[in-house]
Amino acid sequence: MEDCLFCKIIAGEIPSTKVYEDDLIYAFNDINPQAPVHFLVLPKKHIESLDATNPEDAEVLAHILLKIKDIAKEQGIVNGYRVAINCGPDGDQTVKHLHFHVLGKRKMSWPPG
Ligand code: 5GP
Ligand code: ZN
């Protein structure tokens, strides 16, 4: 995806603070953190949103969910965390490459605004 900001970050064309990478996924610190720890976990494959996923994405989606706890631990989160996926206009998704927000080291509230 030529014009995708997060594809460019994954490719190293735009710098980021990487927290984890493997064959399938890339994770980096959010540029505008909403908690003391706030990183994003992405499939390397360009998928526009959660709404654009299909059964062949099951492996990478499961992989992200299973990796988050390990990255969270590495980032020093010990007391729980919030995982959020914003999807589409009402979900307030601003970057159209699927990403999981992981926020920690502060108490979250519910419901979100
Ligand atoms: P969304 O609103 O789409 O769920 O989240 C996009 C997130 O990407 C936002 O939290 C925003 O701060 C972050 N972001 C946008 N541009 C950049 C960037 O160039 N670098 C990094 N590290 N994060 C970015
Ligand atoms: Zn992309």
Coordinates of N, CA, C and O and ligand atoms in Angstrom, one line a residue:
M1 N 0.9 -1.2 0.0 CA 0.0 0.0 0.0 C 0.9 1.3 0.0 O 1.5 1.6 1.0
E2 N 1.0 1.9 -1.1 CA 1.9 3.0 -1.3 C 1.7 4.2 -0.3 O 2.7 4.7 0.2
D3 N 0.5 4.6 -0.1 CA 0.2 5.8 0.6 C -0.1 5.5 2.1 O -0.6 6.4 2.8
C4 N 0.2 4.4 2.6 CA -0.2 4.0 4.0 C 1.0 4.4 4.9 O 2.1 3.9 4.8
L5 N 0.7 5.3 5.9 CA 1.7 5.7 6.9 C 2.3 4.5 7.6 O 3.5 4.4 7.8
F6 N 1.4 3.6 8.1 CA 1.9 2.5 8.9 C 2.7 1.5 8.0 O 3.7 0.9 8.5
C7 N 2.3 1.3 6.7 CA 3.2 0.5 5.9 C 4.6 1.1 5.7 O 5.6 0.4 5.7
K8 N 4.6 2.4 5.7 CA 5.9 3.1 5.6 C 6.7 2.9 6.9 O 8.0 2.8 6.8
I9 N 6.0 3.0 8.0 CA 6.7 2.7 9.3 C 7.3 1.3 9.3 O 8.4 1.1 9.7
I10 N 6.5 0.3 8.9 CA 6.9 -1.1 8.9 C 8.1 -1.3 8.0 O 9.1 -2.0 8.3
A11 N 8.1 -0.6 6.9 CA 9.2 -0.7 5.9 C 10.4 0.1 6.3 O 11.5 0.1 5.7
G12 N 10.3 0.9 7.4 CA 11.5 1.7 7.9 C 11.7 3.0 7.2 O 12.7 3.7 7.4
E13 N 10.7 3.3 6.3 CA 10.8 4.6 5.5 C 10.5 5.8 6.4 O 10.9 6.9 6.1
I14 N 9.7 5.6 7.5 CA 9.4 6.6 8.5 C 9.8 6.0 9.8 O 9.5 4.9 10.1
P15 N 10.6 6.8 10.6 CA 11.2 6.2 11.8 C 10.1 6.0 12.9 O 9.1 6.7 12.9
S16 N 10.4 5.0 13.7 CA 9.5 4.7 14.8 C 10.3 4.1 15.9 O 11.4 3.6 15.7
T17 N 9.8 4.1 17.1 CA 10.4 3.4 18.2 C 9.8 2.0 18.3 O 8.8 1.8 18.9
K18 N 10.6 1.0 17.8 CA 10.1 -0.3 17.7 C 10.1 -1.0 19.1 O 11.1 -0.8 19.8
V19 N 9.1 -1.7 19.4 CA 9.1 -2.5 20.7 C 9.1 -4.0 20.4 O 9.4 -4.8 21.3
Y20 N 8.6 -4.4 19.2 CA 8.7 -5.8 18.9 C 8.5 -6.0 17.4 O 7.8 -5.2 16.7
E21 N 9.1 -7.0 16.8 CA 8.9 -7.3 15.4 C 9.2 -8.8 15.2 O 10.1 -9.4 15.8
D22 N 8.3 -9.4 14.3 CA 8.7 -10.7 13.8 C 8.2 -10.8 12.4 O 7.8 -9.8 11.8
D23 N 8.1 -12.0 11.8 CA 7.7 -12.2 10.4 C 6.3 -11.6 10.1 O 6.1 -11.1 9.0
L24 N 5.4 -11.7 11.1 CA 4.0 -11.3 10.8 C 3.6 -9.9 11.3 O 2.7 -9.4 10.8
I25 N 4.3 -9.4 12.4 CA 3.8 -8.2 13.1 C 4.9 -7.3 13.4 O 6.0 -7.6 13.5
Y26 N 4.5 -6.0 13.6 CA 5.4 -5.0 14.0 C 4.7 -4.1 15.1 O 3.5 -3.9 15.0
A27 N 5.5 -3.8 16.1 CA 4.9 -3.0 17.2 C 5.8 -1.8 17.6 O 7.1 -2.0 17.5
F28 N 5.2 -0.7 17.8 CA 6.0 0.6 18.1 C 5.3 1.5 19.0 O 4.0 1.4 19.1
N29 N 6.0 2.4 19.6 CA 5.4 3.4 20.5 C 4.5 4.4 19.8 O 4.9 4.9 18.7
D30 N 3.3 4.7 20.3 CA 2.5 5.7 19.7 C 3.2 7.0 19.9 O 3.7 7.4 20.9
I31 N 3.1 7.9 18.8 CA 3.7 9.2 18.8 C 3.0 10.2 19.8 O 3.6 11.1 20.2
N32 N 1.8 9.9 20.1 CA 1.0 10.7 21.0 C 0.4 9.9 22.1 O -0.8 9.6 22.1
P33 N 1.2 9.4 23.0 CA 0.8 8.4 24.0 C -0.3 8.9 24.9 O -0.3 10.0 25.4
Q34 N -1.3 8.0 25.2 CA -2.4 8.3 26.0 C -2.3 7.7 27.4 O -3.2 7.6 28.2
A35 N -1.1 7.1 27.6 CA -0.8 6.4 28.9 C 0.7 6.4 29.0 O 1.4 6.5 28.0
P36 N 1.3 6.1 30.2 CA 2.7 6.0 30.3 C 3.4 5.0 29.4 O 4.5 5.2 28.9
V37 N 2.6 3.9 29.1 CA 3.0 3.0 28.1 C 1.9 2.9 27.1 O 0.7 2.7 27.4
H38 N 2.2 3.2 25.8 CA 1.2 3.2 24.7 C 1.9 2.8 23.5 O 2.6 3.6 22.9
F39 N 1.7 1.5 23.1 CA 2.2 1.1 21.8 C 1.2 0.5 20.9 O 0.0 0.2 21.4
L40 N 1.5 0.4 19.6 CA 0.6 -0.1 18.6 C 1.1 -1.4 18.1 O 2.3 -1.5 17.8
V41 N 0.3 -2.4 17.9 CA 0.7 -3.7 17.3 C -0.1 -3.8 15.9 O -1.3 -3.7 15.9
L42 N 0.7 -4.1 14.9 CA 0.1 -4.1 13.5 C 0.5 -5.4 12.8 O 1.6 -5.9 13.0
P43 N -0.4 -5.9 12.0 CA 0.0 -6.9 11.0 C 0.9 -6.3 10.0 O 0.6 -5.1 9.6
K44 N 1.9 -7.0 9.6 CA 2.8 -6.4 8.5 C 2.0 -6.3 7.2 O 2.2 -5.4 6.4
K45 N 1.1 -7.2 7.0 CA 0.2 -7.2 5.8 C -0.7 -6.0 5.9 O -1.3 -5.8 7.0
H46 N -0.9 -5.2 4.9 CA -1.8 -4.1 4.9 C -3.3 -4.6 5.0 O -3.7 -5.2 4.0
I47 N -3.9 -4.4 6.1 CA -5.3 -4.7 6.2 C -5.9 -3.4 6.7 O -5.5 -2.8 7.7
E48 N -6.9 -2.9 6.0 CA -7.4 -1.5 6.2 C -8.0 -1.3 7.6 O -7.8 -0.3 8.3
S49 N -8.7 -2.3 8.1 CA -9.4 -2.1 9.4 C -9.9 -3.5 9.9 O -9.8 -4.5 9.1
L50 N -10.4 -3.5 11.1 CA -11.0 -4.8 11.6 C -12.1 -5.2 10.7 O -12.4 -6.4 10.4
D51 N -12.8 -4.2 10.1 CA -13.9 -4.5 9.2 C -13.5 -5.1 7.9 O -14.3 -5.7 7.2
A52 N -12.2 -5.0 7.6 CA -11.8 -5.5 6.3 C -11.1 -6.9 6.5 O -10.5 -7.4 5.5
T53 N -11.1 -7.5 7.7 CA -10.5 -8.8 7.9 C -11.3 -9.9 7.3 O -12.5 -9.8 7.1
N54 N -10.6 -11.0 7.0 CA -11.4 -12.2 6.5 C -10.7 -13.4 7.1 O -9.7 -13.3 7.7
P55 N -11.3 -14.6 6.8 CA -10.8 -15.8 7.5 C -9.3 -16.1 7.3 O -8.6 -16.6 8.2
E56 N -8.7 -15.6 6.2 CA -7.3 -15.9 6.0 C -6.4 -15.1 6.9 O -5.2 -15.3 7.0
D57 N -7.0 -14.1 7.5 CA -6.2 -13.2 8.5 C -6.2 -13.8 9.9 O -5.6 -13.3 10.8
A58 N -6.9 -15.0 10.1 CA -7.0 -15.5 11.4 C -5.7 -15.8 12.1 O -5.5 -15.5 13.3
E59 N -4.7 -16.2 11.3 CA -3.4 -16.5 12.0 C -2.7 -15.3 12.5 O -2.3 -15.3 13.7
V60 N -2.7 -14.2 11.7 CA -2.0 -13.0 12.2 C -2.8 -12.4 13.4 O -2.3 -11.8 14.3
L61 N -4.1 -12.4 13.3 CA -5.0 -11.8 14.4 C -4.7 -12.6 15.7 O -4.6 -12.0 16.7
A62 N -4.7 -13.9 15.6 CA -4.5 -14.7 16.8 C -3.1 -14.4 17.3 O -2.8 -14.3 18.5
H63 N -2.1 -14.3 16.4 CA -0.7 -14.1 16.8 C -0.6 -12.8 17.5 O 0.1 -12.7 18.6
I64 N -1.2 -11.7 17.1 CA -1.2 -10.4 17.8 C -1.7 -10.6 19.2 O -1.1 -10.2 20.2
L65 N -2.9 -11.2 19.3 CA -3.5 -11.3 20.6 C -2.7 -12.1 21.6 O -2.6 -11.9 22.8
L66 N -2.0 -13.1 21.0 CA -1.1 -14.0 21.9 C 0.2 -13.3 22.2 O 0.8 -13.6 23.3
K67 N 0.7 -12.4 21.4 CA 1.9 -11.7 21.7 C 1.8 -10.5 22.6 O 2.8 -10.1 23.3
I68 N 0.6 -9.9 22.7 CA 0.5 -8.6 23.4 C 0.9 -8.8 24.9 O 1.6 -7.9 25.4
K69 N 0.6 -9.9 25.5 CA 1.0 -10.0 26.9 C 2.5 -10.0 27.1 O 3.0 -9.5 28.1
D70 N 3.2 -10.6 26.1 CA 4.7 -10.7 26.2 C 5.3 -9.3 26.0 O 6.2 -8.9 26.8
I71 N 4.8 -8.6 25.0 CA 5.3 -7.2 24.8 C 5.0 -6.3 26.0 O 5.8 -5.6 26.5
A72 N 3.8 -6.5 26.5 CA 3.3 -5.7 27.7 C 4.3 -5.9 28.9 O 4.7 -5.0 29.5
K73 N 4.6 -7.2 29.1 CA 5.6 -7.5 30.2 C 6.9 -6.9 29.9 O 7.5 -6.3 30.8
E74 N 7.4 -7.0 28.7 CA 8.7 -6.4 28.3 C 8.7 -4.9 28.5 O 9.8 -4.3 28.8
Q75 N 7.6 -4.3 28.4 CA 7.5 -2.8 28.6 C 7.2 -2.5 30.0 O 7.0 -1.3 30.3
G76 N 7.2 -3.4 30.9 CA 7.2 -3.2 32.3 C 5.8 -3.0 32.9 O 5.6 -2.6 34.0
I77 N 4.8 -3.4 32.1 CA 3.4 -3.4 32.6 C 3.2 -4.6 33.5 O 3.4 -5.7 33.1
V78 N 2.7 -4.3 34.7 CA 2.6 -5.4 35.7 C 1.2 -5.5 36.3 O 0.8 -6.4 37.0
N79 N 0.3 -4.5 36.0 CA -0.9 -4.4 36.7 C -2.1 -4.3 35.8 O -3.1 -3.7 36.1
G80 N -2.0 -4.9 34.6 CA -3.1 -4.9 33.6 C -2.9 -3.8 32.6 O -2.1 -2.9 32.7
Y81 N -3.7 -3.9 31.6 CA -3.6 -2.9 30.5 C -4.9 -2.9 29.7 O -5.8 -3.8 29.9
R82 N -5.0 -1.9 28.8 CA -6.2 -1.8 27.9 C -5.7 -2.1 26.5 O -4.7 -1.6 26.1
V83 N -6.5 -3.0 25.8 CA -6.3 -3.2 24.3 C -7.5 -2.6 23.6 O -8.6 -2.9 24.0
A84 N -7.2 -1.8 22.6 CA -8.3 -1.2 21.9 C -8.1 -1.2 20.4 O -6.9 -1.0 19.9
I85 N -9.1 -1.5 19.6 CA -9.1 -1.4 18.1 C -10.1 -0.4 17.7 O -11.3 -0.6 17.9
N86 N -9.7 0.8 17.2 CA -10.6 1.7 16.7 C -11.0 1.3 15.2 O -10.0 1.0 14.4
C87 N -12.2 1.3 14.9 CA -12.6 0.8 13.5 C -13.6 1.8 12.9 O -14.7 2.0 13.4
G88 N -13.2 2.4 11.8 CA -14.1 3.2 11.0 C -14.4 4.5 11.6 O -13.8 4.9 12.7
P89 N -15.2 5.4 10.9 CA -15.4 6.7 11.4 C -16.0 6.8 12.8 O -15.4 7.6 13.7
D90 N -17.0 6.1 13.2 CA -17.5 6.1 14.5 C -16.6 5.6 15.6 O -16.7 5.9 16.7
G91 N -15.7 4.7 15.1 CA -14.7 4.1 16.1 C -13.5 5.0 16.2 O -12.6 4.7 17.0
D92 N -13.5 6.1 15.5 CA -12.5 7.1 15.5 C -11.1 6.6 15.0 O -10.1 6.9 15.6
Q93 N -11.2 5.7 14.0 CA -9.9 5.2 13.4 C -9.4 6.3 12.5 O -10.1 6.8 11.6
T94 N -8.1 6.7 12.7 CA -7.5 7.8 11.9 C -6.5 7.3 10.9 O -6.3 7.9 9.9
V95 N -5.9 6.1 11.2 CA -4.9 5.5 10.3 C -5.5 4.2 9.7 O -5.8 3.3 10.5
K96 N -5.6 4.1 8.4 CA -6.4 3.0 7.8 C -5.4 1.8 7.6 O -5.3 1.3 6.4
H97 N -4.8 1.4 8.6 CA -4.0 0.1 8.6 C -4.3 -0.5 10.0 O -3.9 0.2 11.0
L98 N -4.9 -1.6 10.0 CA -5.4 -2.2 11.3 C -4.3 -2.2 12.4 O -3.1 -2.5 12.1
H99 N -4.6 -1.7 13.5 CA -3.7 -1.7 14.6 C -4.4 -1.8 16.0 O -5.5 -1.4 16.1
F100 N -3.7 -2.5 16.9 CA -4.2 -2.7 18.2 C -3.4 -1.7 19.1 O -2.2 -1.8 19.2
H101 N -4.2 -0.9 19.8 CA -3.6 0.0 20.8 C -3.4 -0.8 22.1 O -4.3 -1.5 22.5
V102 N -2.2 -0.7 22.8 CA -2.0 -1.3 24.1 C -1.6 -0.2 25.0 O -0.6 0.5 24.7
L103 N -2.4 0.0 26.1 CA -2.1 1.1 27.0 C -2.0 0.6 28.4 O -2.8 -0.2 28.8
G104 N -0.9 1.1 29.1 CA -0.7 0.6 30.4 C 0.0 1.6 31.3 O 0.4 2.7 30.9
K105 N 0.2 1.1 32.6 CA 0.8 1.9 33.7 C 0.0 3.1 34.1 O 0.5 4.1 34.6
R106 N -1.3 3.0 33.9 CA -2.2 3.9 34.6 C -3.6 3.2 34.6 O -3.9 2.3 33.8
K107 N -4.4 3.7 35.5 CA -5.8 3.1 35.7 C -6.6 3.7 34.5 O -6.7 4.9 34.4
M108 N -7.3 2.8 33.8 CA -8.2 3.2 32.7 C -9.6 3.4 33.3 O -9.9 2.9 34.4
S109 N -10.4 4.0 32.5 CA -11.8 4.2 32.9 C -12.7 3.5 31.9 O -12.3 3.3 30.8
W110 N -14.0 3.3 32.2 CA -14.9 2.7 31.3 C -16.3 3.4 31.6 O -16.6 3.5 32.8
P111 N -17.1 3.8 30.7 CA -16.9 3.6 29.2 C -16.0 4.6 28.6 O -15.8 5.7 29.2
P112 N -15.4 4.3 27.4 CA -14.5 5.3 26.8 C -15.4 6.5 26.3 O -16.6 6.4 26.1
G113 N -14.7 7.6 26.0 CA -15.4 8.8 25.5 C -15.8 8.7 24.1 O -15.3 7.8 23.4
Ligands
5GP1 P1 -6.3 5.4 15.5 O1 -6.9 6.8 15.8 O2 -6.3 5.2 14.0 O3 -6.9 4.3 16.2 O4 -4.8 5.5 16.0 C1 -3.8 6.0 15.2 C2 -2.6 6.2 16.2 O5 -1.4 6.3 15.5 C3 -2.8 7.4 17.1 O6 -2.8 7.1 18.4 C4 -1.6 8.3 16.7 O7 -1.1 9.0 17.8 C5 -0.7 7.3 16.1 N1 0.2 7.8 15.1 C6 -0.2 8.6 14.0 N2 0.9 8.9 13.2 C7 2.0 8.3 13.8 C8 3.4 8.3 13.5 O8 3.8 8.9 12.5 N3 4.2 7.6 14.3 C9 3.7 7.0 15.5 N4 4.6 6.4 16.2 N5 2.4 7.0 15.8 C10 1.5 7.7 15.0
ZN2 ZN -0.7 -0.2 5.5

